[in-house]
Amino acid sequence: MRISPYPWDALERLSHSAVALSTGARHAVARAVRVDRLSEAASAVLAGEVIVVLQEIRAADAPSSTEGTAISARTRDGSAEITLTVDDELAATAVARLLSQPVKLGAPHRPTDPALRGAFAALVMEIARRAHGEDLLSVWPSLPAAAGPGVEAVATVLLDGRGFGARAWVRLPPQPTRGSVGGVLSRLGHTPVALGVVVALGLADPGELTALQVGDAWLPGEGLWIDAGGAGRAALAAPGTEHGLGVDLSPDGRIVVRGDLVALSAEVDMADGEGDVGDVIAEAPLVVRVEVGSVTLSAREWAALRPGDVIETGHRIADPVVLRIGGREVARGELVSVEGEVGVRIRSLSTGNE
């Protein structure tokens, strides 16, 4: 058996931007048109076999060529603009077949007849309707006004065995940079993301926490950020994270985004002295995080939030109240007033803390 090195030089070389643009273009177009149904829809409209063979996908700021019959399309949500360019002969053949008329070809390298372009645009619109996704596609016989970041797909269209050239350039709106928080959230799309509403950070020694029983009240002290009515400031954060999104709370459950980053750790002063490991651990204060419910939005909705935006929860932010240490839930309870000081009355202890 002969072993030879893998032919790395034979691999297609793609940039990160090209991959990101290609993914964005595919997702944007898929909302308007089921690409996997295009061949089937075109075959039904033209009463013949239509096969689309993809040849190449590349990043491009404009169509590589508009020679041929070119039409434009836009997704209803404005997430993508498309320039479809096909060989004049394909446009003429498809329109003639649809109208049951003989094929009339124009002179090579001459501008496409406006009537042919209009008829071909109507034909593409009908195919798009039959292969529709969640949103509709608007098609018209003109070109995009300006270039921009996008991706171009080059394909061969087989109509009853005859091959024709076709190119589809998809222009995308400005995308968040790869690796940025906005970019990650945008790519997650409609995936639900839940963040806890943190209203307090308190310190407690291990002995105090292990002594807690159902019915006891724990007071966060000066680390509480809300008043007895539930109004004040808070941070939206996932369990275990060290920072959260700063927000303001109102008693009716409205959350107003401030946009600042809130640190969710506390500085602890340790006394000097000698002692064994057990003593050190037993005396080490623990940072207790108090959460009053959570907010769930899609990843795309989180990415779109800006300072001043209002998140409507539809209910009071108060239940359930969760105590966390190091991202781990240790107890649940309810907000109570202890001689004018807001605290948490324990309703249940998590497994391992009873």
mmCIF file of N, CA and C in Angstrom, residues 191-309:
data_model
loop_
_atom_site.group_PDB
_atom_site.id
_atom_site.type_symbol
_atom_site.label_atom_id
_atom_site.label_comp_id
_atom_site.label_asym_id
_atom_site.label_seq_id
_atom_site.Cartn_x
_atom_site.Cartn_y
_atom_site.Cartn_z
ATOM 1 N N THR A 191 -33.465 31.560 17.500
ATOM 2 C CA THR A 191 -33.175 30.714 18.659
ATOM 3 C C THR A 191 -33.491 31.469 19.945
ATOM 4 N N PRO A 192 -34.336 30.907 20.836
ATOM 5 C CA PRO A 192 -34.662 31.612 22.082
ATOM 6 C C PRO A 192 -33.478 31.650 23.035
ATOM 7 N N VAL A 193 -33.248 32.807 23.636
ATOM 8 C CA VAL A 193 -32.174 32.992 24.614
ATOM 9 C C VAL A 193 -32.781 33.621 25.864
ATOM 10 N N ALA A 194 -32.614 32.966 27.013
ATOM 11 C CA ALA A 194 -33.168 33.454 28.279
ATOM 12 C C ALA A 194 -32.060 34.042 29.144
ATOM 13 N N LEU A 195 -32.302 35.216 29.702
ATOM 14 C CA LEU A 195 -31.368 35.865 30.615
ATOM 15 C C LEU A 195 -32.074 36.167 31.929
ATOM 16 N N GLY A 196 -31.399 35.888 33.031
ATOM 17 C CA GLY A 196 -31.958 36.181 34.335
ATOM 18 C C GLY A 196 -31.924 37.669 34.635
ATOM 19 N N VAL A 197 -32.898 38.128 35.454
ATOM 20 C CA VAL A 197 -32.968 39.529 35.863
ATOM 21 C C VAL A 197 -32.310 39.647 37.237
ATOM 22 N N VAL A 198 -31.061 40.077 37.255
ATOM 23 C CA VAL A 198 -30.286 40.151 38.498
ATOM 24 C C VAL A 198 -30.548 41.494 39.172
ATOM 25 N N VAL A 199 -30.997 41.459 40.445
ATOM 26 C CA VAL A 199 -31.330 42.696 41.158
ATOM 27 C C VAL A 199 -30.490 42.890 42.412
ATOM 28 N N ALA A 200 -29.611 41.948 42.716
ATOM 29 C CA ALA A 200 -28.800 42.098 43.923
ATOM 30 C C ALA A 200 -27.577 41.204 43.873
ATOM 31 N N LEU A 201 -26.510 41.677 44.502
ATOM 32 C CA LEU A 201 -25.313 40.882 44.762
ATOM 33 C C LEU A 201 -25.007 41.026 46.246
ATOM 34 N N GLY A 202 -24.973 39.909 46.949
ATOM 35 C CA GLY A 202 -24.695 39.951 48.374
ATOM 36 C C GLY A 202 -23.595 38.986 48.754
ATOM 37 N N LEU A 203 -22.997 39.207 49.920
ATOM 38 C CA LEU A 203 -21.957 38.322 50.432
ATOM 39 C C LEU A 203 -22.496 37.535 51.617
ATOM 40 N N ALA A 204 -22.163 36.265 51.659
ATOM 41 C CA ALA A 204 -22.578 35.404 52.769
ATOM 42 C C ALA A 204 -21.494 34.374 53.007
ATOM 43 N N ASP A 205 -21.267 34.033 54.288
ATOM 44 C CA ASP A 205 -20.274 32.992 54.559
ATOM 45 C C ASP A 205 -20.937 31.630 54.429
ATOM 46 N N PRO A 206 -20.179 30.578 54.160
ATOM 47 C CA PRO A 206 -20.751 29.240 53.954
ATOM 48 C C PRO A 206 -21.629 28.779 55.109
ATOM 49 N N GLY A 207 -21.250 29.100 56.336
ATOM 50 C CA GLY A 207 -22.050 28.671 57.478
ATOM 51 C C GLY A 207 -23.434 29.269 57.469
ATOM 52 N N GLU A 208 -23.536 30.543 57.090
ATOM 53 C CA GLU A 208 -24.837 31.212 57.029
ATOM 54 C C GLU A 208 -25.742 30.558 56.001
ATOM 55 N N LEU A 209 -25.179 30.203 54.856
ATOM 56 C CA LEU A 209 -25.987 29.612 53.790
ATOM 57 C C LEU A 209 -26.416 28.187 54.118
ATOM 58 N N THR A 210 -25.523 27.399 54.675
ATOM 59 C CA THR A 210 -25.885 26.013 54.998
ATOM 60 C C THR A 210 -26.923 25.951 56.104
ATOM 61 N N ALA A 211 -27.048 27.018 56.896
ATOM 62 C CA ALA A 211 -28.030 27.032 57.983
ATOM 63 C C ALA A 211 -29.418 27.441 57.511
ATOM 64 N N LEU A 212 -29.532 27.929 56.282
ATOM 65 C CA LEU A 212 -30.835 28.366 55.782
ATOM 66 C C LEU A 212 -31.814 27.207 55.689
ATOM 67 N N GLN A 213 -33.050 27.464 56.107
ATOM 68 C CA GLN A 213 -34.125 26.491 56.021
ATOM 69 C C GLN A 213 -35.313 27.138 55.318
ATOM 70 N N VAL A 214 -36.237 26.308 54.842
ATOM 71 C CA VAL A 214 -37.453 26.826 54.215
ATOM 72 C C VAL A 214 -38.189 27.695 55.227
ATOM 73 N N GLY A 215 -38.559 28.894 54.818
ATOM 74 C CA GLY A 215 -39.221 29.844 55.700
ATOM 75 C C GLY A 215 -38.299 30.922 56.215
ATOM 76 N N ASP A 216 -36.975 30.687 56.189
ATOM 77 C CA ASP A 216 -36.020 31.705 56.619
ATOM 78 C C ASP A 216 -35.954 32.826 55.583
ATOM 79 N N ALA A 217 -35.498 33.990 56.025
ATOM 80 C CA ALA A 217 -35.310 35.132 55.128
ATOM 81 C C ALA A 217 -33.831 35.470 55.048
ATOM 82 N N TRP A 218 -33.361 35.703 53.836
ATOM 83 C CA TRP A 218 -31.963 36.096 53.637
ATOM 84 C C TRP A 218 -31.942 37.512 53.097
ATOM 85 N N LEU A 219 -31.094 38.371 53.677
ATOM 86 C CA LEU A 219 -31.039 39.782 53.317
ATOM 87 C C LEU A 219 -29.741 40.088 52.572
ATOM 88 N N PRO A 220 -29.840 40.612 51.350
ATOM 89 C CA PRO A 220 -28.621 40.944 50.600
ATOM 90 C C PRO A 220 -27.948 42.220 51.079
ATOM 91 N N GLY A 221 -28.636 42.994 51.925
ATOM 92 C CA GLY A 221 -28.034 44.208 52.467
ATOM 93 C C GLY A 221 -27.898 45.303 51.430
ATOM 94 N N GLU A 222 -26.747 45.973 51.445
ATOM 95 C CA GLU A 222 -26.535 47.105 50.546
ATOM 96 C C GLU A 222 -26.380 46.679 49.089
ATOM 97 N N GLY A 223 -26.301 45.385 48.849
ATOM 98 C CA GLY A 223 -26.147 44.910 47.475
ATOM 99 C C GLY A 223 -27.432 44.855 46.686
ATOM 100 N N LEU A 224 -28.565 45.267 47.299
ATOM 101 C CA LEU A 224 -29.853 45.239 46.603
ATOM 102 C C LEU A 224 -30.015 46.489 45.748
ATOM 103 N N TRP A 225 -30.500 46.320 44.512
ATOM 104 C CA TRP A 225 -30.602 47.437 43.576
ATOM 105 C C TRP A 225 -32.028 47.921 43.360
ATOM 106 N N ILE A 226 -33.040 47.277 43.964
ATOM 107 C CA ILE A 226 -34.434 47.665 43.765
ATOM 108 C C ILE A 226 -35.065 48.014 45.109
ATOM 109 N N ASP A 227 -36.216 48.729 45.045
ATOM 110 C CA ASP A 227 -36.927 49.062 46.273
ATOM 111 C C ASP A 227 -38.035 48.048 46.531
ATOM 112 N N ALA A 228 -38.814 48.281 47.569
ATOM 113 C CA ALA A 228 -39.861 47.336 47.958
ATOM 114 C C ALA A 228 -40.940 47.201 46.892
ATOM 115 N N GLY A 229 -41.079 48.199 46.019
ATOM 116 C CA GLY A 229 -42.087 48.133 44.964
ATOM 117 C C GLY A 229 -41.605 47.444 43.702
ATOM 118 N N GLY A 230 -40.341 47.050 43.670
ATOM 119 C CA GLY A 230 -39.798 46.363 42.503
ATOM 120 C C GLY A 230 -39.176 47.283 41.482
ATOM 121 N N ALA A 231 -39.083 48.578 41.808
ATOM 122 C CA ALA A 231 -38.478 49.533 40.875
ATOM 123 C C ALA A 231 -37.006 49.727 41.216
ATOM 124 N N GLY A 232 -36.216 50.013 40.215
ATOM 125 C CA GLY A 232 -34.794 50.233 40.441
ATOM 126 C C GLY A 232 -33.990 49.802 39.237
ATOM 127 N N ARG A 233 -32.768 49.424 39.467
ATOM 128 C CA ARG A 233 -31.905 48.985 38.368
ATOM 129 C C ARG A 233 -31.637 47.491 38.483
ATOM 130 N N ALA A 234 -31.193 46.914 37.380
ATOM 131 C CA ALA A 234 -30.924 45.471 37.340
ATOM 132 C C ALA A 234 -29.944 45.188 36.214
ATOM 133 N N ALA A 235 -29.606 43.929 36.072
ATOM 134 C CA ALA A 235 -28.739 43.480 34.981
ATOM 135 C C ALA A 235 -29.311 42.196 34.407
ATOM 136 N N LEU A 236 -29.341 42.086 33.098
ATOM 137 C CA LEU A 236 -29.787 40.863 32.427
ATOM 138 C C LEU A 236 -28.553 40.031 32.112
ATOM 139 N N ALA A 237 -28.520 38.809 32.649
ATOM 140 C CA ALA A 237 -27.307 37.997 32.496
ATOM 141 C C ALA A 237 -27.633 36.520 32.533
ATOM 142 N N ALA A 238 -26.793 35.733 31.871
ATOM 143 C CA ALA A 238 -26.900 34.279 31.930
ATOM 144 C C ALA A 238 -26.220 33.784 33.200
ATOM 145 N N PRO A 239 -26.631 32.625 33.719
ATOM 146 C CA PRO A 239 -26.005 32.088 34.930
ATOM 147 C C PRO A 239 -24.502 31.906 34.747
ATOM 148 N N GLY A 240 -23.740 32.330 35.740
ATOM 149 C CA GLY A 240 -22.305 32.114 35.711
ATOM 150 C C GLY A 240 -21.497 33.178 35.005
ATOM 151 N N THR A 241 -22.155 34.094 34.282
ATOM 152 C CA THR A 241 -21.405 35.149 33.598
ATOM 153 C C THR A 241 -21.002 36.238 34.582
ATOM 154 N N GLU A 242 -19.934 36.960 34.266
ATOM 155 C CA GLU A 242 -19.411 37.977 35.173
ATOM 156 C C GLU A 242 -19.905 39.376 34.844
ATOM 157 N N HIS A 243 -20.634 39.532 33.746
ATOM 158 C CA HIS A 243 -21.177 40.832 33.369
ATOM 159 C C HIS A 243 -22.600 40.662 32.855
ATOM 160 N N GLY A 244 -23.383 41.735 32.965
ATOM 161 C CA GLY A 244 -24.746 41.710 32.471
ATOM 162 C C GLY A 244 -25.097 43.018 31.795
ATOM 163 N N LEU A 245 -26.227 43.025 31.082
ATOM 164 C CA LEU A 245 -26.709 44.216 30.386
ATOM 165 C C LEU A 245 -27.496 45.074 31.364
ATOM 166 N N GLY A 246 -27.068 46.330 31.547
ATOM 167 C CA GLY A 246 -27.731 47.219 32.492
ATOM 168 C C GLY A 246 -29.111 47.637 32.015
ATOM 169 N N VAL A 247 -30.111 47.534 32.918
ATOM 170 C CA VAL A 247 -31.488 47.917 32.603
ATOM 171 C C VAL A 247 -32.099 48.613 33.815
ATOM 172 N N ASP A 248 -33.215 49.313 33.586
ATOM 173 C CA ASP A 248 -34.019 49.894 34.655
ATOM 174 C C ASP A 248 -35.334 49.136 34.729
ATOM 175 N N LEU A 249 -35.823 48.895 35.949
ATOM 176 C CA LEU A 249 -37.060 48.153 36.166
ATOM 177 C C LEU A 249 -38.151 49.082 36.672
ATOM 178 N N SER A 250 -39.392 48.777 36.276
ATOM 179 C CA SER A 250 -40.553 49.462 36.834
ATOM 180 C C SER A 250 -41.454 48.416 37.473
ATOM 181 N N PRO A 251 -42.276 48.802 38.457
ATOM 182 C CA PRO A 251 -43.107 47.815 39.160
ATOM 183 C C PRO A 251 -44.059 47.033 38.257
ATOM 184 N N ASP A 252 -44.461 47.628 37.102
ATOM 185 C CA ASP A 252 -45.416 46.944 36.226
ATOM 186 C C ASP A 252 -44.762 45.921 35.309
ATOM 187 N N GLY A 253 -43.442 45.730 35.443
ATOM 188 C CA GLY A 253 -42.770 44.713 34.644
ATOM 189 C C GLY A 253 -42.050 45.238 33.423
ATOM 190 N N ARG A 254 -42.119 46.549 33.169
ATOM 191 C CA ARG A 254 -41.390 47.114 32.022
ATOM 192 C C ARG A 254 -39.902 47.149 32.323
ATOM 193 N N ILE A 255 -39.113 46.805 31.304
ATOM 194 C CA ILE A 255 -37.658 46.832 31.422
ATOM 195 C C ILE A 255 -37.119 47.779 30.359
ATOM 196 N N VAL A 256 -36.386 48.800 30.786
ATOM 197 C CA VAL A 256 -35.813 49.774 29.861
ATOM 198 C C VAL A 256 -34.306 49.537 29.772
ATOM 199 N N VAL A 257 -33.827 49.332 28.561
ATOM 200 C CA VAL A 257 -32.410 49.041 28.353
ATOM 201 C C VAL A 257 -31.582 50.310 28.547
ATOM 202 N N ARG A 258 -30.585 50.236 29.441
ATOM 203 C CA ARG A 258 -29.643 51.346 29.608
ATOM 204 C C ARG A 258 -28.470 51.198 28.644
ATOM 205 N N GLY A 259 -28.022 49.959 28.471
ATOM 206 C CA GLY A 259 -26.943 49.699 27.529
ATOM 207 C C GLY A 259 -25.570 49.610 28.136
ATOM 208 N N ASP A 260 -25.436 49.890 29.435
ATOM 209 C CA ASP A 260 -24.119 49.784 30.051
ATOM 210 C C ASP A 260 -23.843 48.345 30.467
ATOM 211 N N LEU A 261 -22.584 48.041 30.738
ATOM 212 C CA LEU A 261 -22.177 46.704 31.157
ATOM 213 C C LEU A 261 -22.010 46.714 32.673
ATOM 214 N N VAL A 262 -22.707 45.801 33.355
ATOM 215 C CA VAL A 262 -22.704 45.754 34.817
ATOM 216 C C VAL A 262 -21.859 44.575 35.284
ATOM 217 N N ALA A 263 -20.891 44.846 36.155
ATOM 218 C CA ALA A 263 -20.059 43.777 36.720
ATOM 219 C C ALA A 263 -20.868 43.001 37.751
ATOM 220 N N LEU A 264 -20.822 41.676 37.669
ATOM 221 C CA LEU A 264 -21.597 40.820 38.570
ATOM 222 C C LEU A 264 -20.683 40.035 39.498
ATOM 223 N N SER A 265 -19.607 40.652 39.909
ATOM 224 C CA SER A 265 -18.717 40.058 40.897
ATOM 225 C C SER A 265 -18.500 41.084 41.995
ATOM 226 N N ALA A 266 -18.113 40.621 43.161
ATOM 227 C CA ALA A 266 -17.915 41.523 44.292
ATOM 228 C C ALA A 266 -16.499 41.386 44.815
ATOM 229 N N GLU A 267 -15.929 42.509 45.210
ATOM 230 C CA GLU A 267 -14.594 42.477 45.803
ATOM 231 C C GLU A 267 -14.702 42.039 47.255
ATOM 232 N N VAL A 268 -13.873 41.102 47.641
ATOM 233 C CA VAL A 268 -13.914 40.534 48.983
ATOM 234 C C VAL A 268 -12.599 40.824 49.684
ATOM 235 N N ASP A 269 -12.684 41.424 50.874
ATOM 236 C CA ASP A 269 -11.491 41.683 51.680
ATOM 237 C C ASP A 269 -11.230 40.481 52.569
ATOM 238 N N MET A 270 -10.049 39.902 52.460
ATOM 239 C CA MET A 270 -9.665 38.746 53.262
ATOM 240 C C MET A 270 -8.742 39.198 54.388
ATOM 241 N N ALA A 271 -9.018 38.701 55.592
ATOM 242 C CA ALA A 271 -8.208 39.058 56.753
ATOM 243 C C ALA A 271 -6.871 38.333 56.702
ATOM 244 N N ASP A 272 -5.825 39.027 57.171
ATOM 245 C CA ASP A 272 -4.500 38.413 57.239
ATOM 246 C C ASP A 272 -4.418 37.492 58.454
ATOM 247 N N GLY A 273 -3.580 36.485 58.378
ATOM 248 C CA GLY A 273 -3.410 35.575 59.510
ATOM 249 C C GLY A 273 -3.060 34.197 59.032
ATOM 250 N N GLU A 274 -2.871 33.296 59.995
ATOM 251 C CA GLU A 274 -2.524 31.928 59.671
ATOM 252 C C GLU A 274 -3.719 31.016 59.898
ATOM 253 N N GLY A 275 -3.738 29.889 59.201
ATOM 254 C CA GLY A 275 -4.804 28.916 59.370
ATOM 255 C C GLY A 275 -4.667 27.833 58.343
ATOM 256 N N ASP A 276 -5.347 26.702 58.611
ATOM 257 C CA ASP A 276 -5.267 25.616 57.644
ATOM 258 C C ASP A 276 -6.256 25.844 56.509
ATOM 259 N N VAL A 277 -6.218 24.926 55.528
ATOM 260 C CA VAL A 277 -7.056 25.081 54.333
ATOM 261 C C VAL A 277 -8.532 25.099 54.694
ATOM 262 N N GLY A 278 -8.940 24.228 55.613
ATOM 263 C CA GLY A 278 -10.347 24.159 55.999
ATOM 264 C C GLY A 278 -10.844 25.462 56.578
ATOM 265 N N ASP A 279 -10.031 26.099 57.415
ATOM 266 C CA ASP A 279 -10.430 27.372 58.009
ATOM 267 C C ASP A 279 -10.582 28.451 56.942
ATOM 268 N N VAL A 280 -9.649 28.450 55.994
ATOM 269 C CA VAL A 280 -9.696 29.461 54.932
ATOM 270 C C VAL A 280 -10.971 29.324 54.111
ATOM 271 N N ILE A 281 -11.300 28.096 53.741
ATOM 272 C CA ILE A 281 -12.493 27.861 52.921
ATOM 273 C C ILE A 281 -13.756 28.202 53.692
ATOM 274 N N ALA A 282 -13.813 27.826 54.981
ATOM 275 C CA ALA A 282 -15.005 28.062 55.793
ATOM 276 C C ALA A 282 -15.266 29.542 56.006
ATOM 277 N N GLU A 283 -14.207 30.356 55.993
ATOM 278 C CA GLU A 283 -14.359 31.781 56.251
ATOM 279 C C GLU A 283 -14.472 32.607 54.968
ATOM 280 N N ALA A 284 -14.271 31.977 53.821
ATOM 281 C CA ALA A 284 -14.300 32.724 52.555
ATOM 282 C C ALA A 284 -15.730 33.139 52.217
ATOM 283 N N PRO A 285 -16.005 34.448 52.076
ATOM 284 C CA PRO A 285 -17.354 34.890 51.717
ATOM 285 C C PRO A 285 -17.730 34.414 50.313
ATOM 286 N N LEU A 286 -18.999 34.095 50.139
ATOM 287 C CA LEU A 286 -19.519 33.674 48.844
ATOM 288 C C LEU A 286 -20.378 34.795 48.269
ATOM 289 N N VAL A 287 -20.254 35.006 46.961
ATOM 290 C CA VAL A 287 -21.065 36.016 46.284
ATOM 291 C C VAL A 287 -22.392 35.379 45.885
ATOM 292 N N VAL A 288 -23.479 35.916 46.427
ATOM 293 C CA VAL A 288 -24.821 35.395 46.152
ATOM 294 C C VAL A 288 -25.527 36.345 45.189
ATOM 295 N N ARG A 289 -25.986 35.805 44.083
ATOM 296 C CA ARG A 289 -26.707 36.585 43.080
ATOM 297 C C ARG A 289 -28.206 36.360 43.253
ATOM 298 N N VAL A 290 -28.983 37.446 43.242
ATOM 299 C CA VAL A 290 -30.437 37.359 43.384
ATOM 300 C C VAL A 290 -31.084 37.679 42.039
ATOM 301 N N GLU A 291 -31.843 36.732 41.506
ATOM 302 C CA GLU A 291 -32.545 36.914 40.235
ATOM 303 C C GLU A 291 -34.045 36.914 40.487
ATOM 304 N N VAL A 292 -34.744 37.865 39.848
ATOM 305 C CA VAL A 292 -36.201 37.917 39.975
ATOM 306 C C VAL A 292 -36.816 37.577 38.614
ATOM 307 N N GLY A 293 -36.860 36.293 38.297
ATOM 308 C CA GLY A 293 -37.395 35.850 37.024
ATOM 309 C C GLY A 293 -36.371 35.956 35.907
ATOM 310 N N SER A 294 -36.853 35.849 34.684
ATOM 311 C CA SER A 294 -35.977 35.897 33.509
ATOM 312 C C SER A 294 -36.735 36.474 32.327
ATOM 313 N N VAL A 295 -35.989 36.848 31.305
ATOM 314 C CA VAL A 295 -36.561 37.387 30.071
ATOM 315 C C VAL A 295 -36.072 36.531 28.913
ATOM 316 N N THR A 296 -37.003 36.099 28.061
ATOM 317 C CA THR A 296 -36.653 35.279 26.902
ATOM 318 C C THR A 296 -37.002 36.019 25.614
ATOM 319 N N LEU A 297 -36.009 36.225 24.769
ATOM 320 C CA LEU A 297 -36.192 36.806 23.440
ATOM 321 C C LEU A 297 -35.421 35.953 22.445
ATOM 322 N N SER A 298 -35.727 36.129 21.168
ATOM 323 C CA SER A 298 -34.926 35.441 20.160
ATOM 324 C C SER A 298 -33.550 36.098 20.098
ATOM 325 N N ALA A 299 -32.561 35.340 19.626
ATOM 326 C CA ALA A 299 -31.209 35.886 19.524
ATOM 327 C C ALA A 299 -31.188 37.134 18.653
ATOM 328 N N ARG A 300 -31.982 37.134 17.586
ATOM 329 C CA ARG A 300 -32.020 38.298 16.700
ATOM 330 C C ARG A 300 -32.603 39.514 17.416
ATOM 331 N N GLU A 301 -33.618 39.294 18.269
ATOM 332 C CA GLU A 301 -34.202 40.404 19.024
ATOM 333 C C GLU A 301 -33.208 40.971 20.039
ATOM 334 N N TRP A 302 -32.435 40.086 20.687
ATOM 335 C CA TRP A 302 -31.404 40.575 21.606
ATOM 336 C C TRP A 302 -30.394 41.429 20.847
ATOM 337 N N ALA A 303 -30.002 40.984 19.653
ATOM 338 C CA ALA A 303 -28.997 41.709 18.871
ATOM 339 C C ALA A 303 -29.491 43.088 18.451
ATOM 340 N N ALA A 304 -30.814 43.235 18.293
ATOM 341 C CA ALA A 304 -31.376 44.504 17.817
ATOM 342 C C ALA A 304 -31.610 45.514 18.932
ATOM 343 N N LEU A 305 -31.486 45.121 20.203
ATOM 344 C CA LEU A 305 -31.764 46.036 21.313
ATOM 345 C C LEU A 305 -30.775 47.192 21.340
ATOM 346 N N ARG A 306 -31.296 48.382 21.644
ATOM 347 C CA ARG A 306 -30.478 49.579 21.758
ATOM 348 C C ARG A 306 -30.867 50.331 23.038
ATOM 349 N N PRO A 307 -29.973 51.177 23.570
ATOM 350 C CA PRO A 307 -30.314 51.954 24.770
ATOM 351 C C PRO A 307 -31.621 52.711 24.584
ATOM 352 N N GLY A 308 -32.491 52.633 25.591
ATOM 353 C CA GLY A 308 -33.792 53.278 25.529
ATOM 354 C C GLY A 308 -34.912 52.357 25.099
ATOM 355 N N ASP A 309 -34.587 51.205 24.521
ATOM 356 C CA ASP A 309 -35.618 50.247 24.122
ATOM 357 C C ASP A 309 -36.322 49.690 25.359
#
